[in-house]
JSON list of C-alpha atoms and ligand atoms in Angstrom, two decimals:
[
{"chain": "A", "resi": 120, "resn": "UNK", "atom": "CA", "xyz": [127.82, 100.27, 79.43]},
{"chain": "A", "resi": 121, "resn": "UNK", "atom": "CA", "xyz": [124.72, 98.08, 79.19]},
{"chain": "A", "resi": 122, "resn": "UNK", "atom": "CA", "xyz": [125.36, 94.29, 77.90]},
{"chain": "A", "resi": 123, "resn": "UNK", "atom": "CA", "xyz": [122.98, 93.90, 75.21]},
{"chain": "A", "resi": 124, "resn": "UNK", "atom": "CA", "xyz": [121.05, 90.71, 75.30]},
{"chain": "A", "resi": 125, "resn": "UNK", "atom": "CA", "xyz": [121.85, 87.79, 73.07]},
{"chain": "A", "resi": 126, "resn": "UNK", "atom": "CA", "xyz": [119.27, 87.06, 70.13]},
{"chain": "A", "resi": 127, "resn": "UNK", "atom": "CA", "xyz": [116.39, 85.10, 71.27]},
{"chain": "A", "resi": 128, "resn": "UNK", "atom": "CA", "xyz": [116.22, 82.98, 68.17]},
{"chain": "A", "resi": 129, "resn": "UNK", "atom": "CA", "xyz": [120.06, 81.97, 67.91]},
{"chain": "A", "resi": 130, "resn": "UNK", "atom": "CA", "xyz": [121.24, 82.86, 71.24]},
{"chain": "A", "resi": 131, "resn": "UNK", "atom": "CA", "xyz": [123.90, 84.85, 69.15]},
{"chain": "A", "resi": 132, "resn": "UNK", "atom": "CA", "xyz": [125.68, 87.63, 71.54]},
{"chain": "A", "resi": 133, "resn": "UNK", "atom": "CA", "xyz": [127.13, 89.29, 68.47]},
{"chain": "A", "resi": 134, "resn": "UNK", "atom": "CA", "xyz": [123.65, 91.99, 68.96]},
{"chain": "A", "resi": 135, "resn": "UNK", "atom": "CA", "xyz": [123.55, 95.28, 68.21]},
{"chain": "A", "resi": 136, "resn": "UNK", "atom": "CA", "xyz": [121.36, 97.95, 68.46]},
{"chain": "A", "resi": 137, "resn": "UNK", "atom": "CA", "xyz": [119.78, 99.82, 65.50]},
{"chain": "A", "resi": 138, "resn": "UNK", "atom": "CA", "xyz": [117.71, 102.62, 66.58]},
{"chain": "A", "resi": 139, "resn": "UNK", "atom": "CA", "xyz": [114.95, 100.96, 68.10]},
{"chain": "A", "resi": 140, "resn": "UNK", "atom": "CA", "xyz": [115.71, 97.71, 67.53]},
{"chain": "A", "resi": 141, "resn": "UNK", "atom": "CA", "xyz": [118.19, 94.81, 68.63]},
{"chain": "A", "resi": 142, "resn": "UNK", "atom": "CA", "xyz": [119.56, 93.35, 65.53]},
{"chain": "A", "resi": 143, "resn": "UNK", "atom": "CA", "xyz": [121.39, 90.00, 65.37]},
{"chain": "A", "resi": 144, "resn": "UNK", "atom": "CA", "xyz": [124.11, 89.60, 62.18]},
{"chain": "A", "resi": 145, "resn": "UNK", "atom": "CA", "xyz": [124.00, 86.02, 62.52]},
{"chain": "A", "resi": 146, "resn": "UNK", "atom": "CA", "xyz": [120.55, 85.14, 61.15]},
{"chain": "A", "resi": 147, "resn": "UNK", "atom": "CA", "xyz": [119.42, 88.56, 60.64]},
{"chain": "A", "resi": 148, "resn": "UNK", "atom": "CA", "xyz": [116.54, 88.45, 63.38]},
{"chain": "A", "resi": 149, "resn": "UNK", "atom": "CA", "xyz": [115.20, 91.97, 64.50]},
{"chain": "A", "resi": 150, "resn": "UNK", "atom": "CA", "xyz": [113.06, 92.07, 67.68]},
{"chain": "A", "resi": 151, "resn": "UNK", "atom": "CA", "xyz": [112.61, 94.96, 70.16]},
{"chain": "A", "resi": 152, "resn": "UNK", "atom": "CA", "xyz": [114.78, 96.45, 72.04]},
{"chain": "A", "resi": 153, "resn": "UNK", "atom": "CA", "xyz": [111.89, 97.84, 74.82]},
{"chain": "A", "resi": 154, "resn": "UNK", "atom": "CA", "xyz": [110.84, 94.34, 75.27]},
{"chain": "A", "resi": 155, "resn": "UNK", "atom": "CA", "xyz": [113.87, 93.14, 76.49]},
{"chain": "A", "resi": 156, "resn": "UNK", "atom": "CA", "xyz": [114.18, 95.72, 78.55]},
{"chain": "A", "resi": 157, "resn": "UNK", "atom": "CA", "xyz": [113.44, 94.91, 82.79]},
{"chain": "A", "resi": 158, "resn": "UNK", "atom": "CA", "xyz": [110.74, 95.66, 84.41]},
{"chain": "A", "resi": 159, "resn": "UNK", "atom": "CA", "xyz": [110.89, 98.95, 86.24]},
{"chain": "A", "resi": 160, "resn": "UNK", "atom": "CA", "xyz": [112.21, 98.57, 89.98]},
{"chain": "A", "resi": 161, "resn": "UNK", "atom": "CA", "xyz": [111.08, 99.95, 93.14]},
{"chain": "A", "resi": 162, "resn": "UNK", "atom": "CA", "xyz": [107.57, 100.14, 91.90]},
{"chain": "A", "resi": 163, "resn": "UNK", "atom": "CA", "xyz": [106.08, 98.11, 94.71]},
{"chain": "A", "resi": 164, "resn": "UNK", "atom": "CA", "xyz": [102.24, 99.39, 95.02]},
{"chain": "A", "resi": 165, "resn": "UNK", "atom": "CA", "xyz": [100.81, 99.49, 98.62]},
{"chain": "A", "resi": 166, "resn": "UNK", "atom": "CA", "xyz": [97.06, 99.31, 98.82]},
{"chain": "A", "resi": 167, "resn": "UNK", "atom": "CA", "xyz": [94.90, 99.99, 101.84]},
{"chain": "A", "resi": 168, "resn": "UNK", "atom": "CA", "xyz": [92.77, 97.26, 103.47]},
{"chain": "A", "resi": 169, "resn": "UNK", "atom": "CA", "xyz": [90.11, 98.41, 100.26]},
{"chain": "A", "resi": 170, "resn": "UNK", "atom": "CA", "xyz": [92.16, 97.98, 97.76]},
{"chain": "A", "resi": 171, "resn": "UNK", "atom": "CA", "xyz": [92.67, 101.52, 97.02]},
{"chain": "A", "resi": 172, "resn": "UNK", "atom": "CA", "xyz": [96.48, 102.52, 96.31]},
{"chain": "A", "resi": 173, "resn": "UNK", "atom": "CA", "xyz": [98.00, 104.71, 98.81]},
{"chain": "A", "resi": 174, "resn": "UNK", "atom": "CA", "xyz": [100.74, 107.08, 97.90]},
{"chain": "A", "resi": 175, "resn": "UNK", "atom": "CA", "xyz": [103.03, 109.51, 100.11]},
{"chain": "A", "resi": 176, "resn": "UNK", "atom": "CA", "xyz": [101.10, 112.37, 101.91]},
{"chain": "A", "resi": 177, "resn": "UNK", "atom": "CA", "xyz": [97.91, 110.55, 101.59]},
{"chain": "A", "resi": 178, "resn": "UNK", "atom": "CA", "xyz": [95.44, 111.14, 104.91]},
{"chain": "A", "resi": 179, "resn": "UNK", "atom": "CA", "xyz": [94.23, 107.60, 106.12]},
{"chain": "A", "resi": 180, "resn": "UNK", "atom": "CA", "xyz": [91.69, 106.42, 108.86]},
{"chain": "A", "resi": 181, "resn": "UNK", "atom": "CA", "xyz": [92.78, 103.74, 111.18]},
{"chain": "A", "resi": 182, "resn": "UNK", "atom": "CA", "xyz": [89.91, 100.51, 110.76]},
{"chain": "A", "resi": 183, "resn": "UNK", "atom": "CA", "xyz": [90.81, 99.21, 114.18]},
{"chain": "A", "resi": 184, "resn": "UNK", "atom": "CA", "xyz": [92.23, 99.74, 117.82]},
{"chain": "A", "resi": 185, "resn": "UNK", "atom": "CA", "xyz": [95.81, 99.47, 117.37]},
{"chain": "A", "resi": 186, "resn": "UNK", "atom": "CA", "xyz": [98.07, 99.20, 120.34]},
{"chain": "A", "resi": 187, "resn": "UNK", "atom": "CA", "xyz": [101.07, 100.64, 119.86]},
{"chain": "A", "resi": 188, "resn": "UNK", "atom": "CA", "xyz": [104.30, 98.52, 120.59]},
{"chain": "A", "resi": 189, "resn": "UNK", "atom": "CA", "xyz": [106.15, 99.59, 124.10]},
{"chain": "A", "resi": 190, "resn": "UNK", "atom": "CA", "xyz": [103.09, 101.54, 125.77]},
{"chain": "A", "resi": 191, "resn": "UNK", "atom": "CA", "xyz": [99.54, 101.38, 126.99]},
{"chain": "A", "resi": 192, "resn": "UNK", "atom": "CA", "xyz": [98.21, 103.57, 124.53]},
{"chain": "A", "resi": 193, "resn": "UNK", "atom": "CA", "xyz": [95.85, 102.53, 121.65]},
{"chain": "A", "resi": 194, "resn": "UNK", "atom": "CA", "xyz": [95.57, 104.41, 118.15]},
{"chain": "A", "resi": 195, "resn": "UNK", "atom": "CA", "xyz": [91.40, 104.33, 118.10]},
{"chain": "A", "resi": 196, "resn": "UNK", "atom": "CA", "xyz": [89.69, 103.21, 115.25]},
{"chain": "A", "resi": 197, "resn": "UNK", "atom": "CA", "xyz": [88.93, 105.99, 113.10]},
{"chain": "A", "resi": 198, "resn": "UNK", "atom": "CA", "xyz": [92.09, 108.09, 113.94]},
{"chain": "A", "resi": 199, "resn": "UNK", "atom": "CA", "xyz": [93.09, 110.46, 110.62]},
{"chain": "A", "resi": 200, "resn": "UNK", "atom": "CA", "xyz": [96.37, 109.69, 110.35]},
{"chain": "A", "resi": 201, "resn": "UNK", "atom": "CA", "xyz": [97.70, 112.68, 108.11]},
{"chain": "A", "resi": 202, "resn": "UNK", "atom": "CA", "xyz": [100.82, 112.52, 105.50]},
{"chain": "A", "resi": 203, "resn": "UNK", "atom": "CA", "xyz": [101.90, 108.96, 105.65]},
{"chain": "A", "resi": 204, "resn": "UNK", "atom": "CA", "xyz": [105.10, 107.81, 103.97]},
{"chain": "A", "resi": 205, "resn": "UNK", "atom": "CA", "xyz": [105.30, 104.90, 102.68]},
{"chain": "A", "resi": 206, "resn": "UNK", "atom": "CA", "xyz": [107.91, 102.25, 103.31]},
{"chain": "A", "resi": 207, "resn": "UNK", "atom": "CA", "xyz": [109.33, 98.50, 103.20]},
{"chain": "A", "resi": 208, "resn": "UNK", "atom": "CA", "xyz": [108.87, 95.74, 105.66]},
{"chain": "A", "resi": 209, "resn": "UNK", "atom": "CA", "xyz": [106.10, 94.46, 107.55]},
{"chain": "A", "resi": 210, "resn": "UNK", "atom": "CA", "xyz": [104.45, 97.91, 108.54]},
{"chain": "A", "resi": 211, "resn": "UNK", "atom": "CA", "xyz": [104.89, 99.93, 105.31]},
{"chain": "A", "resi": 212, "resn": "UNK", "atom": "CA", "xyz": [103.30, 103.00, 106.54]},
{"chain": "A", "resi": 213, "resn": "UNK", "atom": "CA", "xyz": [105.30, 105.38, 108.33]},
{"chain": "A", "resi": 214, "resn": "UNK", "atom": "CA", "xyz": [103.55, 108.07, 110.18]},
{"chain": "A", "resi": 215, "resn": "UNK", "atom": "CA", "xyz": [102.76, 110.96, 113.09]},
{"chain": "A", "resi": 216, "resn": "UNK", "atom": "CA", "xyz": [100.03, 110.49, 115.37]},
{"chain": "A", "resi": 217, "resn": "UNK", "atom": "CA", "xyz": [98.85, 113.50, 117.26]},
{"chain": "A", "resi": 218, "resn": "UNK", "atom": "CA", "xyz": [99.08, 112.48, 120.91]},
{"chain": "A", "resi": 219, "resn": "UNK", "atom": "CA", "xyz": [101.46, 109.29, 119.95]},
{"chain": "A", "resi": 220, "resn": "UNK", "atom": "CA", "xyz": [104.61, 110.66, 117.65]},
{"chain": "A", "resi": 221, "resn": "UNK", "atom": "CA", "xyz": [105.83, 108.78, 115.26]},
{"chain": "A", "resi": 222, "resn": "UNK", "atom": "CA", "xyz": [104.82, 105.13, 114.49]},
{"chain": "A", "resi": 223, "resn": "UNK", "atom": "CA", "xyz": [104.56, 102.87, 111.86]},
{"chain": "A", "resi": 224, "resn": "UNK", "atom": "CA", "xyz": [101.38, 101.00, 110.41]},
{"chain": "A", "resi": 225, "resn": "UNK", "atom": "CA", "xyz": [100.74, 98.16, 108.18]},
{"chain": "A", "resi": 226, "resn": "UNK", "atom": "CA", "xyz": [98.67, 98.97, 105.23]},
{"chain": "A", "resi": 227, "resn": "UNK", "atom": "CA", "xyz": [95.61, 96.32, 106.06]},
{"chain": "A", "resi": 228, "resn": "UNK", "atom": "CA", "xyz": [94.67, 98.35, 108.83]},
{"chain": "A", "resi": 229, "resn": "UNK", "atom": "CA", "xyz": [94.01, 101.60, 107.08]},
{"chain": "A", "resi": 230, "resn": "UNK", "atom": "CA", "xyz": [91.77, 103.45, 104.77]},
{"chain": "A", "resi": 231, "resn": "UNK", "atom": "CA", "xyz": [92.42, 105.99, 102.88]},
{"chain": "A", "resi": 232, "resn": "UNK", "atom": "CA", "xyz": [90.59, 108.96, 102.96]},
{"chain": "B", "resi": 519, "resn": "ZN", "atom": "ZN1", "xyz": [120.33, 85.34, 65.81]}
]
């Protein structure tokens, strides 16, 4: 069950809802029931290091040498970097790199392509 919020004018938790609307019986205000309603979660947008927003499966292009944690070897500038998956934390790309395996990037390092 979803607690209804009290009315904004009275502060009145008596609220109901009437179709689309919240409805208060104590001094009759109406309002909207979408406004009150919380922003939408797990939204966070990643963007590349151009601004452009990357999504799951995108192909990127590495912008710089990247050493890769725990090895010698270097991801070159320019690498495609094919079906990334985005995630949380610091490096919010997770990805396969022919010739590395699986790594993880940060966003400001890529571009999509
Ligand atoms: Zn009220």
């Amino acid at each position: 069950m979803s607690t209804l919020p009290p009315c904004p004018k009275c502060g009145s938790e008596y609220t109901y809802e009437d179709g689309p609307s919240l409805i208060c019986p104590e001094c009759a205000h109406e309002w909207s029931a979408l406004a009150a309603e919380t922003p939408t979660e797990g939204d966070k947008v990643i963007r590349d290091s151009v601004g452009n927003v990357l999504q799951d499966g995108d192909t990127v292009s590495v912008i710089k040498d990247l050493k890769v944690k725990g090895s010698s070897l270097v991801v070159k500038v320019g690498t495609k970097v094919k079906g990334i998956r985005l995630c949380d934390g610091d490096h919010d790309i997770d990805c396969k790199i022919d010739g590395i395996g699986a790594m993880k990037l940060k966003s400001e390092f890529v571009k999509k392509v």
